[in-house]
Amino acid sequence: MVNIDYTPLGKMWKDVGVIEEPREFIEKGKRMSEVKFQIEQEEVDFGGRKLILETGHIARQADGAVVVTYGETKVLCTVVGAKKAAEAADFFPLTVHYQERMYAAGKIPGGFFKREGKPTEGETLISRLIDRPLRPLFPDGFFNEVQVVCTVLAHDQENNPDIPSIIGASAALALSGLPFQGPVAAARVGYKKGEFILNPLRKEITSSQLDLVVAGTKDGVLMVESEAQQLSEKIMLEAVKFGHSHFAPVLEAIESLCKKAGKPQWKIPELPKAFSELKSSIRKSIEKDLRKAYAIRPKLERRDAVAECWDKVEAELGAEATSKTISWAKRIFSELEHELLRTDILEKSQRIDGRALDEVRPLSCEVAFLPRAHGSALFTRGETQALVVATLGSGEDEQLVDGLVGDYKERFLVHYNFPPFAVGETGRLGAPGRREIGHGRLAWRALHPLIPSASKFPYTIRIVSEITESNGSSSMATVCGSSLALMDAGVPLPKPVAGIAMGLVKEGDKFAVLTDIMGDEDHLGDMDFKVAGTEDGVTALQMDIKITSITFEIMEQALEQAHRGRQHIAKKMAEALAEPRQELSSYAPQITSVRIDRDKIRDLIGPGGKVIREICDTTGAKIDIEDDGSVAVFGQNQEVLEKALAQINAIVGEPEIGQVYTGPVVKVTDFGVFVRYFGNREGLVHVSEISTKRVENIEDYVREGDTVQVVLLGFDARTRKPRLSMKAVENPKNPSSSYEHTAGRPDSKPSRDGKGEKKTKPRASRPSSRKES
């Protein structure tokens, strides 16, 4: 109800029925309007902090709207569902959008337009994270469009908005009246010093051995996403159980909120008798042909045979068939495919390609596949193939990320590409979609715990995975291929990383866990469970299911089978390349790391970066300077490195008494000559120090522009000006050339073997050491 001050205009509006009963509301002598809100709240302690769910205050025209507050992080989650499905709809059009507003952290967006644009990679990943546990909880046959939007309104820099977004989206759906079989809750789990941490703060995650997000209902788990520091399968399973048990109060809070503010449930119309008749007709027509089609092992031949079955259905429907009838037929055809595959697996333990339930497909591993790449590998598993390339770069190649939590740089990048030809189809080529971004991030999580720090390997590392064939789990092929490519590039990985995808078929209490699932088993099965890690433990775990939940018994069996499968794949990978190469490719940039006094950083950079730009322009090197005085110099060859180091040394080093330096004569006077002897430093060679003979005319011995050698005799006690000598060059103290002089050079960082300055050696030749297994 809208309450408006009682004015003649307000009375007129009331009389014509525009508003309800007006009300006079006077505050400090002013007439004001008042809006009444029916606000409902639920509050629960969640990980030692208050989680507040509120509805009825914001976005009241949405079917469901909830503001979730956790700490001082606030997320508005809204849901709107179309009242009718499209006439020919044959799939569930659910879209989830997670969006961050820079004002949430008190920031103004960068860029020319100064406003938020297309979703960032982080927003896309969290959109997927929210979508995955919600999608399985809508009933089969519900094809109305549903849109979920989660907007971050405030970020306290401590509590990540992803967990509140999942909870808020679930609560909004539960309130909306849509046929949602929830609610769902989620939790983040950390692990440190043998203890699990519920919803660790951002600063706690950095020192945690585990970053795991688990979501589910009170009956079981729906989704898991994690990165781990080589933890055992037992610890990973216990982490999932820990998170699931601790978000139970959140589920109760959502249910309580629904009792107070929930909308009436939507009614799903029952399928007419014509649907059952059509189902019986299609089954009778193509069941035998479809069963024969799924007995064909090669993917493309099987696909063509299945397509012929569908062509037969279309022919029988006839040209007069309506779009609704065709939509029903597609649904029936898909249900029949599911039934045939699942029956063979559960009753006969028979898979499409004839493998045992725990058997991995044939493998082939090849390294040094591309001649000029810094590192490359071709990993083939059955009909899935990934060409993975590793490229090494300097600090200039790091990715700058602008986010709510502040700007930071990322030196390890994984990019995943999935072109249409990988599955024998035509399609649009363009910017990476949600799937490509998600699969790339999963591979990043699997490898990131093993990537050496910048102090040990000061390169920016980029991985690109080109999926050239696909028939199941190309993301895990990316993990395996990336591990080989990194080792081929000479990146010192402590252990190789292997990954595998597990599947599930479940009917009632009967279930079967499948190792190394194919595309059809993924599409027609109930679970996609991906596990990556080393021989010492798990580094990444991702689980998505298509049913309402799975038990911990199933998860335990899946983890055990995945462990055996990973060990098998790792052995085949080791036959191609067992450990990282000791030398880098000759095409990779070389690097030397040194350390300078922090007070000299400003001198090396120069005003507006003038000095360091000049060094880079004149030598061709790239130079990265850290706040602690670490300087990394990148060059394509040793000559470039030496030139750059000489110029750096001339700026930040200090000349040493008794050393020989070479430089130009910049000025000739009656009493001597001035020589630029150390970088831009100049000193006087007195006439008495030019030669051992008596000098009557200086220009008989040296002229302006000549290059001469001088010895630093010392510094004037009063003026601290340097005293140089040309005649002392014949018998200097510890003579050396200007570049060979080391006393004034910055301290070098220790190398990997602890023997002084660290220089990565180029690989002289790159044999095509391809091995197949």
mmCIF file of N, CA, C and O in Angstrom, residues 634-691:
data_model
loop_
_atom_site.group_PDB
_atom_site.id
_atom_site.type_symbol
_atom_site.label_atom_id
_atom_site.label_comp_id
_atom_site.label_asym_id
_atom_site.label_seq_id
_atom_site.Cartn_x
_atom_site.Cartn_y
_atom_site.Cartn_z
ATOM 1 N N PHE A 634 65.696 -10.081 -18.685
ATOM 2 C CA PHE A 634 65.365 -11.057 -19.706
ATOM 3 C C PHE A 634 65.993 -10.631 -21.033
ATOM 4 O O PHE A 634 65.948 -9.458 -21.399
ATOM 5 N N GLY A 635 66.569 -11.603 -21.746
ATOM 6 C CA GLY A 635 67.132 -11.323 -23.062
ATOM 7 C C GLY A 635 67.111 -12.565 -23.929
ATOM 8 O O GLY A 635 67.080 -13.694 -23.424
ATOM 9 N N GLN A 636 67.156 -12.375 -25.242
ATOM 10 C CA GLN A 636 67.122 -13.505 -26.159
ATOM 11 C C GLN A 636 68.462 -14.225 -26.255
ATOM 12 O O GLN A 636 68.519 -15.350 -26.745
ATOM 13 N N ASN A 637 69.554 -13.593 -25.808
ATOM 14 C CA ASN A 637 70.869 -14.252 -25.831
ATOM 15 C C ASN A 637 71.758 -13.644 -24.754
ATOM 16 O O ASN A 637 71.396 -12.650 -24.104
ATOM 17 N N GLN A 638 72.947 -14.254 -24.587
ATOM 18 C CA GLN A 638 73.852 -13.834 -23.531
ATOM 19 C C GLN A 638 74.383 -12.424 -23.751
ATOM 20 O O GLN A 638 74.595 -11.662 -22.800
ATOM 21 N N GLU A 639 74.589 -12.036 -24.989
ATOM 22 C CA GLU A 639 75.115 -10.708 -25.280
ATOM 23 C C GLU A 639 74.158 -9.623 -24.793
ATOM 24 O O GLU A 639 74.579 -8.606 -24.234
ATOM 25 N N VAL A 640 72.871 -9.830 -25.006
ATOM 26 C CA VAL A 640 71.876 -8.866 -24.549
ATOM 27 C C VAL A 640 71.911 -8.741 -23.030
ATOM 28 O O VAL A 640 71.865 -7.639 -22.472
ATOM 29 N N LEU A 641 72.003 -9.893 -22.345
ATOM 30 C CA LEU A 641 72.062 -9.875 -20.882
ATOM 31 C C LEU A 641 73.276 -9.102 -20.392
ATOM 32 O O LEU A 641 73.185 -8.295 -19.462
ATOM 33 N N GLU A 642 74.439 -9.329 -21.006
ATOM 34 C CA GLU A 642 75.664 -8.678 -20.557
ATOM 35 C C GLU A 642 75.608 -7.168 -20.751
ATOM 36 O O GLU A 642 76.042 -6.399 -19.894
ATOM 37 N N LYS A 643 75.058 -6.733 -21.880
ATOM 38 C CA LYS A 643 74.934 -5.297 -22.113
ATOM 39 C C LYS A 643 74.015 -4.648 -21.076
ATOM 40 O O LYS A 643 74.315 -3.584 -20.537
ATOM 41 N N ALA A 644 72.883 -5.296 -20.818
ATOM 42 C CA ALA A 644 71.939 -4.735 -19.857
ATOM 43 C C ALA A 644 72.518 -4.721 -18.449
ATOM 44 O O ALA A 644 72.378 -3.734 -17.713
ATOM 45 N N LEU A 645 73.203 -5.792 -18.070
ATOM 46 C CA LEU A 645 73.809 -5.848 -16.736
ATOM 47 C C LEU A 645 74.885 -4.784 -16.574
ATOM 48 O O LEU A 645 75.033 -4.193 -15.493
ATOM 49 N N ALA A 646 75.651 -4.533 -17.624
ATOM 50 C CA ALA A 646 76.701 -3.518 -17.551
ATOM 51 C C ALA A 646 76.095 -2.144 -17.297
ATOM 52 O O ALA A 646 76.608 -1.364 -16.480
ATOM 53 N N GLN A 647 74.987 -1.840 -17.976
ATOM 54 C CA GLN A 647 74.358 -0.535 -17.779
ATOM 55 C C GLN A 647 73.699 -0.432 -16.409
ATOM 56 O O GLN A 647 73.731 0.631 -15.771
ATOM 57 N N ILE A 648 73.087 -1.535 -15.961
ATOM 58 C CA ILE A 648 72.499 -1.528 -14.616
ATOM 59 C C ILE A 648 73.579 -1.314 -13.571
ATOM 60 O O ILE A 648 73.438 -0.519 -12.633
ATOM 61 N N ASN A 649 74.694 -2.023 -13.737
ATOM 62 C CA ASN A 649 75.798 -1.929 -12.798
ATOM 63 C C ASN A 649 76.370 -0.516 -12.747
ATOM 64 O O ASN A 649 76.724 -0.003 -11.680
ATOM 65 N N ALA A 650 76.418 0.145 -13.904
ATOM 66 C CA ALA A 650 76.956 1.493 -13.960
ATOM 67 C C ALA A 650 76.077 2.489 -13.213
ATOM 68 O O ALA A 650 76.567 3.519 -12.746
ATOM 69 N N ILE A 651 74.781 2.182 -13.097
ATOM 70 C CA ILE A 651 73.851 3.107 -12.439
ATOM 71 C C ILE A 651 73.765 2.843 -10.937
ATOM 72 O O ILE A 651 73.791 3.776 -10.132
ATOM 73 N N VAL A 652 73.674 1.580 -10.552
ATOM 74 C CA VAL A 652 73.408 1.266 -9.143
ATOM 75 C C VAL A 652 74.647 0.811 -8.388
ATOM 76 O O VAL A 652 74.641 0.741 -7.165
ATOM 77 N N GLY A 653 75.743 0.494 -9.117
ATOM 78 C CA GLY A 653 76.951 0.039 -8.452
ATOM 79 C C GLY A 653 77.794 1.200 -7.950
ATOM 80 O O GLY A 653 77.497 2.370 -8.171
ATOM 81 N N GLU A 654 78.882 0.901 -7.269
ATOM 82 C CA GLU A 654 79.820 1.895 -6.753
ATOM 83 C C GLU A 654 81.219 1.561 -7.258
ATOM 84 O O GLU A 654 81.644 0.399 -7.204
ATOM 85 N N PRO A 655 81.938 2.571 -7.794
ATOM 86 C CA PRO A 655 83.306 2.315 -8.264
ATOM 87 C C PRO A 655 84.238 1.968 -7.098
ATOM 88 O O PRO A 655 84.030 2.434 -5.979
ATOM 89 N N GLU A 656 85.258 1.168 -7.410
ATOM 90 C CA GLU A 656 86.169 0.708 -6.361
ATOM 91 C C GLU A 656 87.579 1.235 -6.629
ATOM 92 O O GLU A 656 88.068 1.224 -7.766
ATOM 93 N N ILE A 657 88.207 1.687 -5.578
ATOM 94 C CA ILE A 657 89.568 2.215 -5.683
ATOM 95 C C ILE A 657 90.510 1.111 -6.160
ATOM 96 O O ILE A 657 90.450 -0.025 -5.688
ATOM 97 N N GLY A 658 91.363 1.484 -7.123
ATOM 98 C CA GLY A 658 92.345 0.548 -7.651
ATOM 99 C C GLY A 658 91.881 -0.209 -8.870
ATOM 100 O O GLY A 658 92.660 -0.944 -9.477
ATOM 101 N N GLN A 659 90.634 -0.051 -9.270
ATOM 102 C CA GLN A 659 90.114 -0.764 -10.422
ATOM 103 C C GLN A 659 90.311 0.045 -11.705
ATOM 104 O O GLN A 659 90.372 1.274 -11.689
ATOM 105 N N VAL A 660 90.415 -0.656 -12.813
ATOM 106 C CA VAL A 660 90.587 -0.027 -14.125
ATOM 107 C C VAL A 660 89.229 0.118 -14.792
ATOM 108 O O VAL A 660 88.434 -0.817 -14.800
ATOM 109 N N TYR A 661 88.966 1.287 -15.351
ATOM 110 C CA TYR A 661 87.713 1.563 -16.042
ATOM 111 C C TYR A 661 88.013 2.155 -17.414
ATOM 112 O O TYR A 661 89.024 2.839 -17.598
ATOM 113 N N THR A 662 87.134 1.898 -18.349
ATOM 114 C CA THR A 662 87.273 2.438 -19.707
ATOM 115 C C THR A 662 86.151 3.415 -19.973
ATOM 116 O O THR A 662 84.989 3.134 -19.678
ATOM 117 N N GLY A 663 86.513 4.595 -20.542
ATOM 118 C CA GLY A 663 85.485 5.583 -20.818
ATOM 119 C C GLY A 663 85.984 6.674 -21.738
ATOM 120 O O GLY A 663 87.181 6.796 -22.014
ATOM 121 N N PRO A 664 85.080 7.539 -22.228
ATOM 122 C CA PRO A 664 85.455 8.615 -23.139
ATOM 123 C C PRO A 664 85.977 9.862 -22.415
ATOM 124 O O PRO A 664 85.582 10.130 -21.286
ATOM 125 N N VAL A 665 86.816 10.588 -23.106
ATOM 126 C CA VAL A 665 87.259 11.888 -22.613
ATOM 127 C C VAL A 665 86.179 12.898 -22.986
ATOM 128 O O VAL A 665 85.842 13.067 -24.162
ATOM 129 N N VAL A 666 85.610 13.577 -21.988
ATOM 130 C CA VAL A 666 84.499 14.483 -22.254
ATOM 131 C C VAL A 666 84.931 15.955 -22.257
ATOM 132 O O VAL A 666 84.194 16.808 -22.782
ATOM 133 N N LYS A 667 86.121 16.237 -21.705
ATOM 134 C CA LYS A 667 86.572 17.634 -21.674
ATOM 135 C C LYS A 667 88.080 17.690 -21.472
ATOM 136 O O LYS A 667 88.632 16.916 -20.679
ATOM 137 N N VAL A 668 88.740 18.596 -22.172
ATOM 138 C CA VAL A 668 90.188 18.805 -22.032
ATOM 139 C C VAL A 668 90.423 20.217 -21.496
ATOM 140 O O VAL A 668 89.877 21.197 -22.045
ATOM 141 N N THR A 669 91.219 20.336 -20.421
ATOM 142 C CA THR A 669 91.548 21.643 -19.830
ATOM 143 C C THR A 669 93.073 21.779 -19.733
ATOM 144 O O THR A 669 93.820 20.837 -20.051
ATOM 145 N N ASP A 670 93.533 22.927 -19.278
ATOM 146 C CA ASP A 670 94.972 23.155 -19.126
ATOM 147 C C ASP A 670 95.569 22.314 -18.015
ATOM 148 O O ASP A 670 96.767 21.996 -18.036
ATOM 149 N N PHE A 671 94.722 21.923 -17.032
ATOM 150 C CA PHE A 671 95.241 21.200 -15.865
ATOM 151 C C PHE A 671 94.929 19.704 -15.899
ATOM 152 O O PHE A 671 95.275 18.968 -14.987
ATOM 153 N N GLY A 672 94.264 19.238 -16.939
ATOM 154 C CA GLY A 672 93.986 17.814 -17.046
ATOM 155 C C GLY A 672 92.785 17.537 -17.938
ATOM 156 O O GLY A 672 92.297 18.432 -18.642
ATOM 157 N N VAL A 673 92.292 16.299 -17.892
ATOM 158 C CA VAL A 673 91.137 15.911 -18.702
ATOM 159 C C VAL A 673 90.083 15.256 -17.817
ATOM 160 O O VAL A 673 90.409 14.624 -16.805
ATOM 161 N N PHE A 674 88.811 15.441 -18.237
ATOM 162 C CA PHE A 674 87.711 14.796 -17.522
ATOM 163 C C PHE A 674 87.259 13.576 -18.317
ATOM 164 O O PHE A 674 87.026 13.657 -19.528
ATOM 165 N N VAL A 675 87.134 12.457 -17.603
ATOM 166 C CA VAL A 675 86.798 11.176 -18.225
ATOM 167 C C VAL A 675 85.525 10.623 -17.589
ATOM 168 O O VAL A 675 85.378 10.638 -16.356
ATOM 169 N N ARG A 676 84.610 10.169 -18.455
ATOM 170 C CA ARG A 676 83.419 9.457 -17.954
ATOM 171 C C ARG A 676 83.838 8.000 -17.766
ATOM 172 O O ARG A 676 83.994 7.249 -18.720
ATOM 173 N N TYR A 677 83.974 7.598 -16.520
ATOM 174 C CA TYR A 677 84.631 6.319 -16.251
ATOM 175 C C TYR A 677 83.717 5.225 -15.709
ATOM 176 O O TYR A 677 84.026 4.044 -15.765
ATOM 177 N N PHE A 678 82.589 5.587 -15.123
ATOM 178 C CA PHE A 678 81.709 4.580 -14.505
ATOM 179 C C PHE A 678 80.275 5.031 -14.704
ATOM 180 O O PHE A 678 79.775 5.898 -13.989
ATOM 181 N N GLY A 679 79.649 4.472 -15.743
ATOM 182 C CA GLY A 679 78.314 4.945 -16.073
ATOM 183 C C GLY A 679 78.368 6.393 -16.491
ATOM 184 O O GLY A 679 79.083 6.770 -17.414
ATOM 185 N N ASN A 680 77.590 7.243 -15.801
ATOM 186 C CA ASN A 680 77.589 8.673 -16.089
ATOM 187 C C ASN A 680 78.503 9.453 -15.159
ATOM 188 O O ASN A 680 78.506 10.686 -15.180
ATOM 189 N N ARG A 681 79.264 8.758 -14.363
ATOM 190 C CA ARG A 681 80.170 9.434 -13.430
ATOM 191 C C ARG A 681 81.407 9.938 -14.179
ATOM 192 O O ARG A 681 81.939 9.237 -15.042
ATOM 193 N N GLU A 682 81.832 11.119 -13.789
ATOM 194 C CA GLU A 682 83.018 11.724 -14.408
ATOM 195 C C GLU A 682 84.054 12.043 -13.333
ATOM 196 O O GLU A 682 83.710 12.322 -12.176
ATOM 197 N N GLY A 683 85.295 12.005 -13.731
ATOM 198 C CA GLY A 683 86.377 12.320 -12.811
ATOM 199 C C GLY A 683 87.528 12.987 -13.543
ATOM 200 O O GLY A 683 87.657 12.898 -14.768
ATOM 201 N N LEU A 684 88.402 13.647 -12.780
ATOM 202 C CA LEU A 684 89.532 14.378 -13.351
ATOM 203 C C LEU A 684 90.789 13.524 -13.367
ATOM 204 O O LEU A 684 91.131 12.896 -12.350
ATOM 205 N N VAL A 685 91.432 13.487 -14.546
ATOM 206 C CA VAL A 685 92.795 12.953 -14.644
ATOM 207 C C VAL A 685 93.716 14.179 -14.688
ATOM 208 O O VAL A 685 93.770 14.903 -15.694
ATOM 209 N N HIS A 686 94.389 14.423 -13.568
ATOM 210 C CA HIS A 686 95.278 15.602 -13.507
ATOM 211 C C HIS A 686 96.403 15.437 -14.528
ATOM 212 O O HIS A 686 96.774 14.312 -14.893
ATOM 213 N N VAL A 687 96.929 16.566 -14.999
ATOM 214 C CA VAL A 687 97.977 16.518 -16.010
ATOM 215 C C VAL A 687 99.161 15.663 -15.571
ATOM 216 O O VAL A 687 99.815 15.005 -16.377
ATOM 217 N N SER A 688 99.390 15.632 -14.262
ATOM 218 C CA SER A 688 100.514 14.834 -13.742
ATOM 219 C C SER A 688 100.232 13.347 -13.783
ATOM 220 O O SER A 688 101.156 12.530 -13.582
ATOM 221 N N GLU A 689 98.939 12.946 -14.009
ATOM 222 C CA GLU A 689 98.575 11.535 -14.025
ATOM 223 C C GLU A 689 98.295 11.014 -15.433
ATOM 224 O O GLU A 689 97.834 9.901 -15.597
ATOM 225 N N ILE A 690 98.603 11.862 -16.449
ATOM 226 C CA ILE A 690 98.330 11.432 -17.821
ATOM 227 C C ILE A 690 99.402 10.482 -18.325
ATOM 228 O O ILE A 690 99.103 9.459 -18.958
ATOM 229 N N SER A 691 100.651 10.772 -18.029
ATOM 230 C CA SER A 691 101.754 9.938 -18.524
ATOM 231 C C SER A 691 102.894 9.944 -17.535
ATOM 232 O O SER A 691 103.018 10.862 -16.708
#
